[in-house]
Amino acid sequence: MPERTLPRVLDTHAQAWWDGLRKHRLLLQHCADCGHPRMPPGPICPECWSDKHEWRAHVGTGTVTSFVWYMQPLDPRFTEVPYNVSLVALDGGPVVVSNVLDVAFGALKIGDRVRARFCDEPAGFTSLMFVQENA
């Protein structure tokens, strides 16, 4: 797998997300007033406009709702093709953009059940990826 670099964190709202991943825990920010899960984390709930939030653990399972296969490397760090970029609707939570690992081209389907895989990166952070549940 190519070396990934830590995304530039523009504010402190996502710090608990990255800290959780580092501990191999999936934490989602939820509104403390209406319970709405939000991704990306932010200061205000998009549903009720509350500025109160809490972090809750998530089991890390979900469903692939869309994906695309890259057949040519578009970034010099990611030369291993083909690879997918997938939308995963977390069970009871938001949709996240990630990759489904260890799946051959043509074997990924919309509706596939997936579970989280935490990937410790050489750059010192952990990224959230997924694998098929039946794999």
XYZ file of N, CA, C and O in Angstrom:
540
model
N 0.842 -1.174 0.000
C 0.000 0.000 0.000
C 0.889 1.239 0.000
O 1.888 1.288 0.705
N 0.535 2.258 -0.764
C 1.366 3.454 -0.825
C 1.342 4.217 0.498
O 0.423 4.070 1.295
N 2.347 5.036 0.701
C 2.392 5.850 1.911
C 1.406 7.007 1.795
O 1.394 7.738 0.823
N 0.565 7.121 2.780
C -0.413 8.204 2.815
C 0.106 9.288 3.744
O 0.883 9.026 4.639
N -0.355 10.498 3.530
C 0.017 11.607 4.394
C -1.224 12.079 5.133
O -2.343 11.962 4.631
N -1.016 12.597 6.329
C -2.122 13.076 7.145
C -2.798 14.245 6.457
O -2.133 15.205 6.059
N -4.121 14.180 6.317
C -4.828 15.325 5.751
C -4.631 16.551 6.636
O -4.498 16.439 7.852
N -4.611 17.677 6.018
C -4.455 18.919 6.771
C -5.714 19.167 7.576
O -6.804 19.313 7.024
N -5.594 19.182 8.882
C -6.737 19.426 9.754
C -6.874 20.934 9.914
O -5.976 21.596 10.424
N -7.988 21.463 9.458
C -8.169 22.910 9.450
C -8.674 23.448 10.790
O -8.569 24.629 11.055
N -9.279 22.609 11.615
C -9.789 23.060 12.901
C -9.727 21.920 13.912
O -9.331 20.810 13.590
N -10.124 22.200 15.114
C -10.041 21.217 16.192
C -11.251 20.293 16.235
O -11.253 19.347 17.016
N -12.242 20.521 15.414
C -13.470 19.723 15.479
C -13.243 18.266 15.115
O -13.974 17.388 15.552
N -12.229 17.981 14.315
C -11.967 16.602 13.887
C -10.913 15.914 14.742
O -10.608 14.749 14.502
N -10.364 16.575 15.734
C -9.273 15.995 16.512
C -9.684 14.680 17.173
O -8.930 13.710 17.161
N -10.893 14.616 17.749
C -11.355 13.375 18.406
C -11.493 12.240 17.383
O -11.271 11.079 17.709
N -11.869 12.563 16.159
C -11.954 11.573 15.074
C -10.585 10.918 14.860
O -10.454 9.693 14.872
N -9.549 11.751 14.664
C -8.205 11.238 14.410
C -7.635 10.532 15.632
O -6.965 9.506 15.498
N -7.911 11.052 16.834
C -7.448 10.393 18.056
C -8.086 9.014 18.207
O -7.429 8.052 18.600
N -9.371 8.916 17.892
C -10.066 7.629 17.955
C -9.489 6.625 16.972
O -9.249 5.470 17.317
N -9.259 7.065 15.739
C -8.689 6.172 14.736
C -7.328 5.656 15.182
O -7.011 4.483 15.005
N -6.522 6.531 15.786
C -5.200 6.133 16.250
C -5.307 4.995 17.272
O -4.436 4.133 17.359
N -6.408 4.977 18.036
C -6.648 3.923 19.037
C -7.473 2.772 18.460
O -7.964 1.919 19.199
N -7.670 2.784 17.142
C -8.472 1.773 16.438
C -9.908 1.758 16.946
O -10.523 0.712 17.095
N -10.436 2.962 17.154
C -11.833 3.152 17.539
C -12.463 4.126 16.563
O -11.857 5.149 16.223
N -13.663 3.812 16.125
C -14.399 4.705 15.240
C -15.331 5.539 16.106
O -16.274 5.020 16.706
N -15.037 6.835 16.204
C -15.841 7.762 16.992
C -16.545 8.722 16.047
O -15.911 9.286 15.145
N -17.840 8.905 16.268
C -18.620 9.826 15.443
C -19.145 10.951 16.315
O -19.615 10.723 17.434
N -19.087 12.145 15.775
C -19.652 13.292 16.472
C -21.165 13.279 16.291
O -21.670 13.114 15.181
N -21.886 13.428 17.408
C -23.345 13.480 17.398
C -23.798 14.765 18.073
O -23.161 15.224 19.035
N -24.905 15.307 17.621
C -25.503 16.452 18.281
C -26.002 16.004 19.656
O -26.698 14.989 19.771
N -25.666 16.755 20.695
C -26.097 16.407 22.048
C -27.570 16.735 22.276
O -28.176 16.228 23.225
N -28.167 17.550 21.403
C -29.576 17.900 21.561
C -30.508 17.003 20.746
O -31.447 16.440 21.285
N -30.215 16.821 19.448
C -31.131 16.016 18.614
C -30.581 14.642 18.265
O -31.293 13.810 17.726
N -29.293 14.387 18.531
C -28.696 13.076 18.276
C -28.191 12.851 16.872
O -27.671 11.775 16.568
N -28.329 13.836 16.005
C -27.911 13.681 14.602
C -26.403 13.427 14.511
O -25.612 14.193 15.051
N -25.995 12.334 13.811
C -24.557 12.102 13.609
C -24.055 13.006 12.489
O -24.729 13.177 11.475
N -22.888 13.586 12.682
C -22.403 14.476 11.640
C -21.004 14.097 11.177
O -20.146 13.712 11.951
N -20.862 14.210 9.869
C -19.586 13.940 9.226
C -19.510 14.841 8.012
O -20.406 14.774 7.161
N -18.551 15.678 7.905
C -17.414 15.809 8.811
C -17.825 16.481 10.111
O -18.843 17.175 10.168
N -17.007 16.279 11.153
C -17.304 16.926 12.434
C -17.289 18.447 12.270
O -16.556 18.989 11.451
N -18.114 19.103 13.054
C -18.175 20.557 12.951
C -18.733 21.205 14.199
O -19.155 20.523 15.130
N -18.787 22.514 14.199
C -19.205 23.239 15.398
C -20.718 23.317 15.592
O -21.186 23.513 16.706
N -21.488 23.168 14.512
C -22.938 23.367 14.577
C -23.647 22.179 13.936
O -23.255 21.701 12.873
N -24.719 21.715 14.576
C -25.526 20.632 14.009
C -26.271 21.139 12.784
O -26.963 22.158 12.859
N -26.163 20.452 11.649
C -26.873 20.899 10.448
C -28.384 20.653 10.522
O -29.136 21.175 9.700
N -28.828 19.883 11.498
C -30.262 19.584 11.626
C -30.975 20.587 12.534
O -32.038 21.079 12.191
N -30.408 20.842 13.732
C -31.112 21.706 14.694
C -30.321 22.961 15.072
O -30.800 23.771 15.849
N -29.136 23.106 14.553
C -28.270 24.264 14.760
C -27.721 24.362 16.181
O -27.230 25.400 16.590
N -27.763 23.284 16.926
C -27.200 23.287 18.269
C -25.679 23.324 18.190
O -25.085 22.763 17.269
N -25.052 23.953 19.166
C -23.589 23.958 19.210
C -23.062 22.940 20.215
O -21.875 22.905 20.505
N -23.943 22.082 20.722
C -23.532 21.050 21.677
C -23.311 19.731 20.926
O -24.102 19.370 20.060
N -22.252 19.041 21.288
C -21.995 17.749 20.638
C -21.340 16.791 21.618
O -20.872 17.175 22.686
N -21.339 15.517 21.234
C -20.672 14.462 21.993
C -20.119 13.460 20.994
O -20.569 13.400 19.853
N -19.140 12.696 21.441
C -18.531 11.672 20.593
C -19.013 10.308 21.057
O -18.969 10.000 22.248
N -19.484 9.497 20.117
C -19.971 8.154 20.426
C -19.216 7.124 19.591
O -18.936 7.349 18.413
N -18.953 5.987 20.219
C -18.292 4.892 19.507
C -19.260 4.270 18.503
O -20.463 4.181 18.757
N -18.744 3.850 17.375
C -19.515 3.165 16.339
C -18.864 1.808 16.091
O -17.645 1.676 16.175
N -19.677 0.815 15.765
C -19.147 -0.538 15.567
C -18.319 -0.674 14.291
O -17.551 -1.616 14.146
N -18.472 0.242 13.355
C -17.636 0.211 12.152
C -18.181 -0.625 11.019
O -17.428 -1.024 10.133
N -19.477 -0.868 11.010
C -20.080 -1.619 9.903
C -20.943 -0.685 9.062
O -21.435 0.338 9.544
N -21.105 -1.062 7.800
C -21.908 -0.242 6.914
C -22.154 -0.930 5.587
O -21.872 -2.122 5.418
N -22.670 -0.147 4.653
C -23.060 -0.643 3.337
C -22.460 0.247 2.254
O -22.529 1.477 2.355
N -21.893 -0.365 1.234
C -21.375 0.385 0.089
C -22.565 0.940 -0.687
O -23.456 0.194 -1.101
N -22.592 2.273 -0.856
C -23.692 2.895 -1.592
C -23.275 3.359 -2.983
O -24.118 3.569 -3.851
N -21.974 3.531 -3.186
C -21.455 3.913 -4.494
C -19.947 3.698 -4.485
O -19.336 3.626 -3.424
N -19.372 3.585 -5.657
C -17.920 3.437 -5.753
C -17.478 3.728 -7.173
O -18.287 3.740 -8.110
N -16.197 3.973 -7.324
C -15.587 4.149 -8.629
C -14.249 3.430 -8.581
O -13.590 3.406 -7.537
N -13.868 2.829 -9.687
C -12.554 2.184 -9.796
C -11.637 3.104 -10.574
O -11.991 3.589 -11.661
N -10.448 3.352 -10.055
C -9.433 4.099 -10.768
C -8.530 3.103 -11.469
O -7.967 2.215 -10.840
N -8.398 3.269 -12.780
C -7.622 2.348 -13.597
C -6.249 2.906 -13.949
O -5.391 2.173 -14.419
N -6.069 4.208 -13.746
C -4.787 4.858 -13.975
C -4.427 5.628 -12.712
O -5.298 6.207 -12.069
N -3.162 5.663 -12.355
C -2.781 6.436 -11.167
C -2.948 7.928 -11.422
O -2.421 8.460 -12.404
N -3.717 8.576 -10.575
C -3.928 10.011 -10.700
C -3.050 10.796 -9.731
O -2.985 12.017 -9.801
N -2.403 10.079 -8.835
C -1.527 10.678 -7.838
C -0.275 9.811 -7.797
O -0.384 8.583 -7.735
N 0.903 10.404 -7.825
C 2.125 9.593 -7.863
C 2.306 8.700 -6.634
O 3.069 7.742 -6.683
N 1.591 8.983 -5.533
C 1.696 8.129 -4.335
C 0.873 6.849 -4.479
O 1.080 5.897 -3.754
N -0.080 6.840 -5.404
C -1.003 5.710 -5.519
C -0.885 5.078 -6.900
O -1.744 5.249 -7.755
N 0.193 4.345 -7.075
C 0.468 3.771 -8.393
C -0.124 2.380 -8.560
O -0.146 1.855 -9.677
N -0.572 1.765 -7.479
C -1.145 0.419 -7.565
C -2.592 0.526 -8.031
O -3.474 0.927 -7.283
N -2.816 0.200 -9.281
C -4.159 0.249 -9.846
C -4.559 -1.154 -10.283
O -3.689 -1.990 -10.531
N -5.820 -1.448 -10.348
C -6.918 -0.552 -10.023
C -7.146 -0.462 -8.511
O -6.787 -1.371 -7.770
N -7.734 0.657 -8.076
C -8.178 0.793 -6.690
C -9.527 1.505 -6.704
O -9.878 2.178 -7.669
N -10.269 1.322 -5.646
C -11.596 1.914 -5.580
C -11.637 3.037 -4.559
O -10.882 3.057 -3.595
N -12.530 3.973 -4.800
C -12.930 4.975 -3.814
C -14.420 4.751 -3.633
O -15.179 4.750 -4.610
N -14.812 4.506 -2.378
C -16.175 4.063 -2.106
C -16.887 4.967 -1.112
O -16.255 5.528 -0.209
N -18.194 5.082 -1.287
C -19.052 5.717 -0.294
C -19.625 4.603 0.569
O -20.224 3.661 0.039
N -19.430 4.716 1.877
C -19.927 3.717 2.816
C -20.901 4.401 3.760
O -20.526 5.346 4.476
N -22.150 3.948 3.745
C -23.153 4.439 4.691
C -22.994 3.629 5.971
O -23.283 2.426 5.992
N -22.475 4.275 7.004
C -22.295 3.586 8.278
C -23.652 3.262 8.873
O -24.595 4.065 8.777
N -23.792 2.104 9.486
C -25.058 1.716 10.098
C -25.466 2.750 11.140
O -24.734 3.008 12.096
N -26.619 3.377 10.921
C -27.116 4.381 11.856
C -26.307 5.651 11.890
O -26.446 6.453 12.811
N -25.461 5.844 10.909
C -24.581 7.014 10.925
C -24.495 7.673 9.573
O -25.303 7.413 8.679
N -23.489 8.501 9.395
C -23.316 9.225 8.140
C -22.643 8.371 7.067
O -22.280 7.215 7.304
N -22.457 8.969 5.913
C -21.730 8.349 4.809
C -20.290 8.852 4.861
O -20.051 10.044 5.064
N -19.334 7.932 4.696
C -17.925 8.306 4.669
C -17.320 7.884 3.329
O -17.796 6.944 2.693
N -16.299 8.587 2.914
C -15.557 8.270 1.695
C -14.307 7.504 2.113
O -13.565 7.948 2.982
N -14.087 6.348 1.505
C -12.954 5.522 1.891
C -12.610 4.569 0.756
O -13.022 4.781 -0.383
N -11.873 3.528 1.090
C -11.549 2.453 0.150
C -12.013 1.137 0.746
O -11.987 0.966 1.959
N -12.420 0.218 -0.113
C -12.675 -1.159 0.306
C -11.459 -1.952 -0.141
O -11.154 -2.028 -1.326
N -10.749 -2.510 0.827
C -9.490 -3.203 0.568
C -9.710 -4.675 0.260
O -10.761 -5.243 0.586
N -8.716 -5.292 -0.328
C -8.692 -6.738 -0.571
C -9.893 -7.216 -1.387
O -10.449 -8.284 -1.131
N -10.290 -6.407 -2.364
C -11.394 -6.792 -3.244
C -10.923 -6.627 -4.690
O -10.320 -5.619 -5.045
N -11.147 -7.641 -5.483
C -10.714 -7.620 -6.882
C -11.623 -6.728 -7.722
O -12.809 -6.553 -7.413
N -11.052 -6.199 -8.777
C -11.839 -5.417 -9.716
C -13.017 -6.255 -10.197
O -12.855 -7.402 -10.597
N -14.196 -5.689 -10.149
C -15.405 -6.391 -10.570
C -16.113 -7.125 -9.448
O -17.243 -7.575 -9.624
N -15.468 -7.268 -8.287
C -16.077 -8.021 -7.177
C -16.783 -7.124 -6.167
O -17.452 -7.627 -5.281
N -16.644 -5.825 -6.295
C -17.303 -4.901 -5.383
C -18.665 -4.546 -5.942
O -18.793 -4.249 -7.130
N -19.680 -4.564 -5.095
C -21.047 -4.290 -5.538
C -21.721 -3.292 -4.605
O -21.463 -3.281 -3.405
N -22.601 -2.477 -5.170
C -23.443 -1.622 -4.342
C -24.300 -2.537 -3.480
O -24.846 -3.528 -3.957
N -24.377 -2.213 -2.209
C -25.118 -3.041 -1.266
C -24.241 -3.989 -0.470
O -24.707 -4.618 0.480
N -22.955 -4.112 -0.848
C -22.042 -4.975 -0.091
C -21.933 -4.480 1.343
O -21.819 -3.275 1.596
N -21.957 -5.421 2.261
C -21.738 -5.106 3.671
C -20.231 -5.061 3.922
O -19.489 -5.925 3.435
N -19.797 -4.053 4.659
C -18.374 -3.878 4.943
C -18.177 -3.600 6.437
O -19.106 -3.203 7.136
N -16.928 -3.823 6.870
C -16.556 -3.513 8.256
C -15.242 -2.756 8.235
O -14.434 -2.880 7.306
N -15.039 -1.974 9.279
C -13.874 -1.099 9.359
C -12.585 -1.889 9.483
O -12.535 -2.942 10.118
N -11.563 -1.359 8.862
C -10.186 -1.821 9.069
C -9.356 -0.563 9.299
O -9.380 0.365 8.499
N -8.649 -0.555 10.407
C -7.815 0.584 10.766
C -6.409 0.339 10.235
O -5.812 -0.692 10.528
N -5.909 1.266 9.452
C -4.601 1.117 8.821
C -3.628 2.132 9.414
O -3.781 3.340 9.209
N -2.666 1.619 10.175
C -1.637 2.477 10.756
C -0.652 2.855 9.657
O -0.015 1.990 9.060
N -0.558 4.145 9.399
C 0.262 4.649 8.304
C 1.673 4.988 8.794
O 1.846 5.400 9.946
N 2.684 4.830 7.946
C 4.062 5.160 8.330
C 4.237 6.615 8.774
O 5.125 6.923 9.556
N 3.377 7.496 8.305
C 3.489 8.916 8.652
C 3.009 9.211 10.075
O 3.046 10.359 10.511
N 2.532 8.176 10.797
C 2.184 8.362 12.197
C 0.727 8.625 12.494
O 0.388 9.112 13.568
N -0.155 8.315 11.581
C -1.586 8.454 11.843
C -2.276 7.179 11.374
O -1.653 6.300 10.783
N -3.552 7.060 11.658
C -4.325 5.880 11.275
C -5.451 6.302 10.346
O -6.148 7.284 10.606
N -5.621 5.549 9.255
C -6.701 5.847 8.316
C -7.789 4.776 8.446
O -7.531 3.647 8.842
N -8.999 5.187 8.101
C -10.157 4.285 8.147
C -10.389 3.709 6.762
O -10.631 4.453 5.808
N -10.279 2.404 6.645
C -10.573 1.694 5.400
C -11.641 0.659 5.724
O -12.052 0.512 6.874
N -12.066 -0.088 4.720
C -13.080 -1.113 4.928
C -12.704 -2.383 4.201
O -11.934 -2.355 3.240
N -13.255 -3.501 4.666
C -13.167 -4.792 3.979
C -14.576 -5.359 3.914
O -15.425 -5.027 4.748
N -14.816 -6.201 2.929
C -16.128 -6.829 2.823
C -16.348 -7.734 4.023
O -15.431 -8.435 4.475
N -17.580 -7.745 4.556
C -17.883 -8.560 5.739
C -17.766 -10.035 5.444
O -17.369 -10.807 6.313
N -18.079 -10.447 4.232
C -18.040 -11.874 3.911
C -16.656 -12.344 3.483
O -16.469 -13.480 3.097
N -15.672 -11.437 3.545
C -14.311 -11.794 3.122
C -13.530 -12.428 4.266
O -13.759 -12.215 5.406
